[in-house]
Amino acid sequence: MRMKTAGLAGAAILVVAATVFAVTALMQAPPAGDGNARGGFADIGGPFTLTDKTGRTVTEADFKGKPSAIFFGFTFCPDVCPTTLYELSGAMEELGADADRMNVVFVSVDWERDGPEELERYVSAFDDRIRGLSGTKDEIERITRAYRVYYKRVPTEDGEDYTIDHSALVYLMDSDGRFFGTISYNESPEMMLGKLKRLIAEG
Amino acid sequence: MRLAAFLLAAAMLAGIIAPFVSATVAPAHAQDYTAGEIVLSDPWTRATPPGARTGGGFVTIANTGDTADRLVSASSPVAKHTEIHTMSMDDGVMRMRHLPDGIEIPAGETVALKPGSLHIMFIDLEQPIEMGTPVPVVLTFEKAGAVDVEMTVAPPGAPGPKGKAGHKAHGDQ
Ligand SMILES: [Cu+2]
């Protein structure tokens, strides 16, 4: 009996190790080499609570059943965020109805300036299937920790304003909310499209 | 067989040449601006999503002279503040910083302000930047002085002045 349990445990460890290896192999570049990026990719993701454009609460349960592409940023970003949303919406257009088979989510890490209304207006310029989600400081801290997103407020010189350094990865999660892969900022639209197709087919 | 190969080659060649031929017939798509030794080409910006409070502007700056010059400031009626910024991606993290001393344009060199890199940042937009409404910007150089340019407007988030990349339909809308 003990032997059998040990054998099962060993097999379980092997399965876990193989999964971690496979998931790691999926990654093309690790996220930031800072404190937020410690640990394996397999444990990226987890429970969260955010607010959608209508003020409704959204949790990880709302996304289950469909794979998801999640991007973190802020509407004051003049470049990386709109570029990523542009590329995502272009890919969604090419995917056509297949894009309905995934959740595409933009989460703002700027809880002071981006509320549901700001995000809704912002995201509407791209593809209305993209869901803009906002949260309180606590909620954003929770989800960014779960996804190992690096972000840091940096005050501008006059001290009146701030910008936010942030991870520019798109996180791909499968329909069970498990980590599937990432798309990094410098990947071509073709690579992004290919990864999203795979996410829809296999995630 | 050889004829087929020839026709194929001819067709391919025509396909390659055609865009250039039409490009020479059409008027130059973007205006170049010259001030002293400085030549500015392809100034462009992006339409802003509704409610966005910032925008980014881009331009290619060539210094044809034999002394360095410096882009020291920028201004535009579309925004309360216009700054010169740099952006970098380190290990997947986007970092943006104000460059209070501007950007040096070394003698004989070309510096491109482009997405994911150096840019003009419009802060506190007075109104949204819209497609079809070019944005006037004054770029001031240490030596060449102030240059008025008009930035053409690409779709929100577009990677280039024409929208371009893999998402043509989106860019053309
Ligand atoms: Cu950003």
XYZ file of C-alpha atoms and ligand atoms in Angstrom:
377
model
C 0.000 0.000 0.000
C 2.715 2.404 0.987
C 4.706 1.323 -2.015
C 1.724 1.931 -4.224
C 1.150 5.413 -2.794
C 4.806 6.213 -3.289
C 4.548 5.008 -6.860
C 1.499 7.147 -7.486
C 3.186 10.137 -5.920
C 6.213 9.557 -8.107
C 4.024 9.334 -11.196
C 2.204 12.497 -10.160
C 5.510 14.322 -9.749
C 6.575 13.135 -13.190
C 3.335 14.392 -14.708
C 3.703 17.749 -12.992
C 7.337 17.997 -14.057
C 6.424 17.144 -17.635
C 3.657 19.745 -17.606
C 5.957 22.404 -16.211
C 8.520 21.495 -18.836
C 5.969 21.632 -21.643
C 4.561 24.932 -20.462
C 8.032 26.399 -20.093
C 8.917 25.180 -23.561
C 5.893 27.055 -24.898
C 7.329 30.282 -23.639
C 9.477 32.165 -25.985
C 10.830 34.745 -23.611
C 10.512 34.976 -19.876
C 8.917 38.105 -18.446
C 10.860 40.730 -16.602
C 13.924 39.573 -14.763
C 12.850 41.374 -11.631
C 11.318 40.311 -8.358
C 7.833 39.945 -9.810
C 8.889 37.334 -12.297
C 10.138 34.674 -9.914
C 8.962 31.128 -10.171
C 7.554 28.985 -12.934
C 5.106 30.027 -15.576
C 2.818 27.149 -14.720
C 1.446 29.014 -11.736
C 0.605 32.195 -13.632
C -3.045 33.098 -13.203
C -5.541 32.580 -10.437
C -8.555 34.137 -8.779
C -9.347 37.812 -9.203
C -12.164 40.316 -8.883
C -12.488 43.235 -11.285
C -15.189 45.548 -12.642
C -16.463 45.729 -16.218
C -17.854 48.687 -18.155
C -21.323 48.314 -16.708
C -20.010 48.271 -13.154
C -20.576 44.543 -12.893
C -18.101 42.392 -10.981
C -16.044 40.037 -13.105
C -14.026 37.124 -11.726
C -11.894 34.369 -13.235
C -15.051 32.220 -13.304
C -16.528 34.479 -16.015
C -13.728 33.550 -18.380
C -13.780 29.801 -17.899
C -15.065 27.725 -20.777
C -13.230 29.892 -23.283
C -9.522 30.568 -23.573
C -8.448 34.138 -22.840
C -5.906 36.700 -23.972
C -5.206 39.177 -21.189
C -3.203 42.353 -21.472
C -2.283 44.762 -18.685
C -1.705 48.459 -19.296
C -3.186 51.922 -18.852
C -4.972 54.429 -21.052
C -2.373 57.166 -20.518
C 0.121 54.986 -22.369
C 0.752 56.656 -25.728
C 2.365 53.733 -27.444
C 2.664 50.147 -26.231
C -0.917 49.768 -25.011
C -2.674 51.216 -28.055
C -0.273 49.357 -30.346
C -0.984 46.060 -28.624
C -4.748 46.672 -28.694
C -4.486 47.614 -32.357
C -2.628 44.396 -33.157
C -5.073 42.352 -31.089
C -8.085 43.897 -32.769
C -6.512 43.348 -36.179
C -5.943 39.695 -35.325
C -9.539 39.430 -34.090
C -10.762 40.859 -37.342
C -8.828 38.218 -39.260
C -10.118 35.509 -36.943
C -13.648 36.710 -37.608
C -16.254 34.667 -35.755
C -13.481 32.498 -34.284
C -12.491 35.471 -32.158
C -15.793 34.989 -30.310
C -14.386 31.700 -29.070
C -11.955 33.518 -26.768
C -12.040 36.325 -24.210
C -9.888 39.321 -24.989
C -9.292 41.450 -21.932
C -7.520 44.730 -21.216
C -6.877 45.255 -17.506
C -5.821 48.712 -16.386
C -3.139 48.886 -13.704
C -3.949 52.592 -13.275
C -6.743 52.412 -10.705
C -6.575 56.151 -10.034
C -7.219 57.356 -13.558
C -8.910 54.444 -15.339
C -12.402 53.657 -14.168
C -15.000 51.551 -16.023
C -16.099 54.509 -18.156
C -12.613 55.544 -19.193
C -11.753 51.990 -20.109
C -14.960 51.398 -22.022
C -14.441 54.499 -24.150
C -10.822 53.612 -24.714
C -11.345 50.001 -25.718
C -14.245 50.918 -28.015
C -11.743 52.439 -30.448
C -10.353 48.990 -31.143
C -12.736 46.021 -31.144
C -15.890 46.018 -29.047
C -15.272 42.379 -28.180
C -12.283 43.490 -26.101
C -13.358 43.841 -22.488
C -11.818 46.633 -20.481
C -11.609 45.788 -16.796
C -10.700 48.070 -13.933
C -10.254 47.498 -10.247
C -9.352 49.015 -6.944
C -5.756 49.170 -5.786
C -6.218 45.944 -3.827
C -7.857 44.164 -6.737
C -5.160 45.229 -9.168
C -2.439 44.227 -6.755
C -4.056 40.817 -6.457
C -4.398 40.073 -10.160
C -0.984 41.462 -11.077
C 0.572 39.267 -8.399
C -1.325 36.253 -9.744
C -0.178 36.953 -13.298
C 3.305 38.089 -12.245
C 2.815 41.358 -14.045
C 5.467 43.932 -13.328
C 4.242 47.497 -13.041
C 5.600 50.507 -11.268
C 4.438 54.075 -10.991
C 7.065 56.609 -11.922
C 6.387 60.258 -11.028
C 7.125 62.839 -13.696
C 9.709 65.510 -12.863
C 7.192 68.145 -11.867
C 5.859 65.591 -9.415
C 2.287 66.328 -10.465
C 1.859 63.364 -12.716
C 3.080 59.852 -13.226
C 3.656 57.271 -15.858
C 3.619 53.521 -15.319
C 6.341 51.097 -16.298
C 4.626 47.830 -17.056
C 5.017 44.357 -18.552
C 3.959 44.439 -22.163
C 3.105 40.751 -22.470
C -0.219 39.376 -23.594
C -1.012 36.409 -21.360
C -2.757 33.479 -22.989
C -4.836 31.313 -20.669
C -6.699 28.127 -21.547
C -10.402 27.585 -21.015
C -9.720 26.284 -17.492
C -7.864 29.467 -16.608
C -4.453 27.815 -16.778
C -1.435 29.444 -18.286
C -1.037 28.661 -22.008
C 1.638 31.055 -23.260
C 2.455 34.672 -23.951
C 2.772 37.087 -26.834
C 5.487 39.679 -26.415
C 5.445 43.245 -27.708
C 7.934 42.740 -30.515
C 6.262 39.731 -32.091
C 4.932 40.165 -35.599
C 1.186 40.335 -36.308
C 1.548 36.969 -38.059
C 3.020 35.356 -34.956
C 0.315 36.889 -32.801
C -2.366 35.544 -35.126
C -0.757 32.091 -35.141
C -0.638 31.968 -31.345
C -4.253 33.094 -31.026
C -5.342 30.433 -33.531
C -3.541 27.820 -31.478
C -5.081 29.180 -28.302
C -8.559 28.906 -29.790
C -7.921 25.424 -31.181
C -6.081 23.913 -28.222
C -6.719 26.168 -25.258
C 7.456 24.870 -70.347
C 9.993 27.630 -70.920
C 7.264 29.964 -72.018
C 5.323 29.241 -68.849
C 8.418 29.964 -66.778
C 8.979 33.174 -68.702
C 5.384 34.300 -68.233
C 5.590 33.501 -64.550
C 8.809 35.473 -64.207
C 7.311 38.384 -66.118
C 4.218 38.352 -63.944
C 6.311 38.291 -60.795
C 8.479 41.123 -62.067
C 5.406 43.177 -62.919
C 4.095 42.537 -59.456
C 7.337 43.733 -57.947
C 7.668 46.820 -60.106
C 4.043 47.955 -60.159
C 3.980 49.493 -56.669
C 7.057 51.578 -57.431
C 5.691 52.748 -60.746
C 2.449 53.887 -59.175
C 4.391 55.479 -56.326
C 6.338 57.668 -58.743
C 3.163 58.697 -60.541
C 1.301 59.590 -57.363
C 2.333 62.736 -55.508
C 4.824 62.241 -52.698
C 2.776 60.809 -49.845
C 4.430 62.755 -47.090
C 6.014 66.133 -47.067
C 9.624 66.694 -46.163
C 10.462 69.774 -44.161
C 13.856 71.430 -44.306
C 15.363 73.921 -41.881
C 19.056 74.641 -42.341
C 20.799 71.282 -42.261
C 17.840 69.463 -40.746
C 15.439 67.469 -42.903
C 12.251 66.146 -41.326
C 10.304 63.432 -43.067
C 7.126 61.427 -42.477
C 5.770 63.263 -39.442
C 2.798 61.250 -38.193
C 0.700 60.571 -35.165
C -2.214 58.333 -34.298
C -5.863 58.984 -33.770
C -6.607 58.698 -30.075
C -9.271 56.429 -28.617
C -12.196 58.396 -27.142
C -11.254 59.715 -23.744
C -7.535 59.157 -24.207
C -5.536 61.959 -22.666
C -2.208 61.338 -24.339
C -0.914 60.752 -27.831
C 2.417 59.953 -29.451
C 3.993 61.670 -32.459
C 6.745 60.390 -34.712
C 9.096 61.825 -37.329
C 12.400 60.987 -38.975
C 15.097 63.624 -38.487
C 18.168 63.767 -40.733
C 21.097 66.067 -40.040
C 22.781 66.719 -43.384
C 25.305 69.126 -41.890
C 28.687 68.526 -40.335
C 27.876 69.683 -36.837
C 25.534 68.069 -34.383
C 22.174 69.664 -33.685
C 19.601 68.927 -31.029
C 15.837 68.690 -30.936
C 15.222 70.662 -27.763
C 11.466 71.059 -27.586
C 8.136 70.456 -29.234
C 4.776 72.136 -28.939
C 1.324 71.703 -30.399
C -2.075 73.305 -29.944
C -3.641 69.836 -29.506
C -2.154 69.348 -26.050
C -1.494 71.320 -22.889
C 2.008 69.903 -22.707
C 4.191 68.435 -25.400
C 7.321 66.622 -24.345
C 10.144 64.654 -25.882
C 10.185 61.105 -24.582
C 12.056 57.895 -24.888
C 10.565 54.483 -24.476
C 12.368 51.239 -23.970
C 11.470 47.610 -23.600
C 13.703 45.777 -21.167
C 12.854 42.163 -20.459
C 9.328 42.739 -21.646
C 8.776 45.798 -19.463
C 7.807 49.083 -21.096
C 9.519 52.101 -19.595
C 8.877 55.647 -20.727
C 10.911 58.669 -19.695
C 10.883 62.379 -20.391
C 14.056 63.644 -22.062
C 14.449 67.158 -20.637
C 17.585 67.763 -22.716
C 15.940 66.650 -25.923
C 17.527 64.447 -28.559
C 20.913 64.935 -30.141
C 20.983 64.627 -33.919
C 24.627 63.829 -34.733
C 26.233 65.331 -37.852
C 25.430 63.332 -40.965
C 23.089 61.010 -39.125
C 19.391 60.223 -39.080
C 17.392 59.722 -35.918
C 13.972 58.131 -36.174
C 11.236 58.882 -33.671
C 9.085 55.774 -33.988
C 6.735 53.498 -32.043
C 8.441 51.605 -29.274
C 11.197 54.198 -29.129
C 11.718 57.964 -29.145
C 8.520 59.965 -29.542
C 6.844 63.295 -29.092
C 4.335 62.916 -26.287
C 1.153 64.968 -26.291
C -0.070 65.258 -22.718
C -3.516 66.457 -21.646
C -5.077 66.538 -25.086
C -7.364 69.501 -25.700
C -9.411 67.372 -28.097
C -9.101 63.885 -29.561
C -6.688 63.434 -32.441
C -8.804 62.337 -35.387
C -8.066 60.690 -38.672
C -8.159 63.162 -41.535
C -7.229 66.091 -39.300
C -3.444 66.584 -39.401
C -1.807 67.796 -36.208
C 0.350 70.929 -36.352
C 3.532 70.641 -34.319
C 6.455 73.019 -33.854
C 9.759 71.215 -33.417
C 12.541 73.435 -32.139
C 16.191 72.668 -32.782
C 19.165 74.249 -31.055
C 20.747 75.345 -34.340
C 18.131 74.944 -37.046
C 15.500 76.780 -35.004
C 11.752 76.176 -35.026
C 10.184 74.075 -37.752
C 6.434 73.847 -38.326
C 5.316 70.406 -39.404
C 1.960 68.744 -39.896
C 1.628 65.230 -38.608
C -0.607 62.938 -40.641
C -2.949 60.812 -38.551
C -2.965 56.996 -38.599
C -5.589 54.792 -36.844
C -5.361 54.379 -33.052
C -2.405 52.185 -32.156
C -1.223 51.853 -35.763
C 2.370 50.661 -36.053
C 3.166 53.020 -38.931
C 1.868 56.132 -40.714
C -0.263 53.998 -43.041
C -1.719 51.622 -40.505
C 0.006 48.761 -42.400
C 1.319 45.502 -40.917
C -0.788 42.353 -41.040
C -4.051 44.106 -40.379
C -4.800 45.972 -43.513
C -8.562 46.004 -43.252
C -8.371 47.413 -39.768
C -5.876 50.087 -40.762
C -7.949 51.202 -43.709
C -11.163 51.740 -41.879
Cu 1.603 50.979 -21.948
